[in-house]
Amino acid sequence: MGRATVADIKGRDFSELDKEAKANTENTNKGSNTNKNRNTTTSDSRGRKNRRRQKKTMVVHPVQRLFDACKDVFAHAGTGFVPPSDKIEQLSALLDEIKPVDVGLSPRMPFFSPQATRRAPTITYLHIHECERFSMGIFCLPPSGVLPLHNHPGMTVFSKLLFGTMHIKSYDWVVGAPSNASAVAEPSQTAQRSEVRMAKVKVDSNLTAPCKTSILYPADGGNMHCFTAVTACAVLDVLGPPYSDLEGRHCTYYLAYPFSKFSGDEQVSIPDEEKDKYAWLQERDKPEDLVVEGALYTGPVIREN
């Protein structure tokens, strides 16, 4: 049984007082019609106020609705999990409606300010929630901030641009395409010699808020992507399931090379006019100039129970 609210308690007291008033009226030979009308009007007025208070207590914040939906959608999420289409639409619709103010954000916050530095601008991450099944958080990028090309192994990811303009370039692996073992990236950028794999460009464009939520899947939808802030911007991410080294979901970074950079293989035949839609990707170390700092999430508190 849920805890009784103040409105519930007051409503019950008003009901009891109303019964007592009626009993007293009967015992005093029903009293005057004027007093009865006054009592009825007062009771009705108080009842309406109680109902309005109860409605106010039932309002659920957008972030709470998103959290509750994620608990349902990702209840059995594991590596490779893709929610049913109706659940994907449900989460997308909830994310589409979320605004910066709903998560306590404003473009005037200090971590969105331009940074005078030779290094890549620092990116700020606001942790909202994480469990074994899903995570929720916000990446805050100042102008020219970059989240380098990285993957989301076995994950379904919803990304909602809350404000600003961001360039997104994403790729999916070309299934069945041969690797190119002869290609080697710059030694300073790779931990060891690694093959390059052929990938197809999924998205290469600017997004400006407000816009629809972007979704990527374990094997398509642009599972490997790079975010570049054209202006200061913020992205609310929902990952299901989240990264986990123990379960083999490592975050891997990549270098991207134009398709024409390597000879490829005789088995690969791409028309000249289509070659700009393909690239060679090679694993790399985490970029040295990538700095992501955590900050306190100041939006509405989520009730987990």
Short mmCIF file of N, CA, C and O in Angstrom, two decimals, residues 37 53 123 142 154 213 235 247 258:
data_model
loop_
_atom_site.label_atom_id
_atom_site.label_comp_id
_atom_site.label_asym_id
_atom_site.label_seq_id
_atom_site.Cartn_x
_atom_site.Cartn_y
_atom_site.Cartn_z
N ASN A 37 -27.19 24.62 3.26
CA ASN A 37 -26.61 25.05 1.99
C ASN A 37 -25.17 25.52 2.17
O ASN A 37 -24.29 25.26 1.35
N ARG A 53 -5.33 19.28 -5.75
CA ARG A 53 -4.05 18.95 -5.13
C ARG A 53 -3.60 17.54 -5.49
O ARG A 53 -2.44 17.28 -5.73
N ILE A 123 35.19 17.88 -22.72
CA ILE A 123 33.78 17.50 -22.78
C ILE A 123 33.33 17.13 -21.37
O ILE A 123 34.09 16.52 -20.59
N PRO A 142 31.41 21.92 -25.72
CA PRO A 142 31.59 23.32 -26.10
C PRO A 142 31.83 23.40 -27.61
O PRO A 142 32.00 22.35 -28.26
N GLY A 154 27.18 -4.51 -29.56
CA GLY A 154 26.02 -5.22 -29.02
C GLY A 154 25.03 -4.34 -28.30
O GLY A 154 24.28 -4.82 -27.45
N THR A 213 15.01 12.05 -32.35
CA THR A 213 16.02 11.24 -31.68
C THR A 213 16.69 10.31 -32.69
O THR A 213 16.03 9.71 -33.53
N VAL A 235 23.87 16.37 -25.65
CA VAL A 235 23.24 15.15 -26.15
C VAL A 235 22.88 14.25 -24.98
O VAL A 235 23.74 13.88 -24.17
N GLU A 247 31.55 -8.00 -19.70
CA GLU A 247 30.67 -8.70 -20.62
C GLU A 247 31.08 -8.51 -22.07
O GLU A 247 30.34 -8.84 -22.99
N PRO A 258 39.88 7.36 -46.26
CA PRO A 258 39.07 7.32 -47.50
C PRO A 258 39.24 5.97 -48.19
O PRO A 258 40.30 5.35 -48.10
#
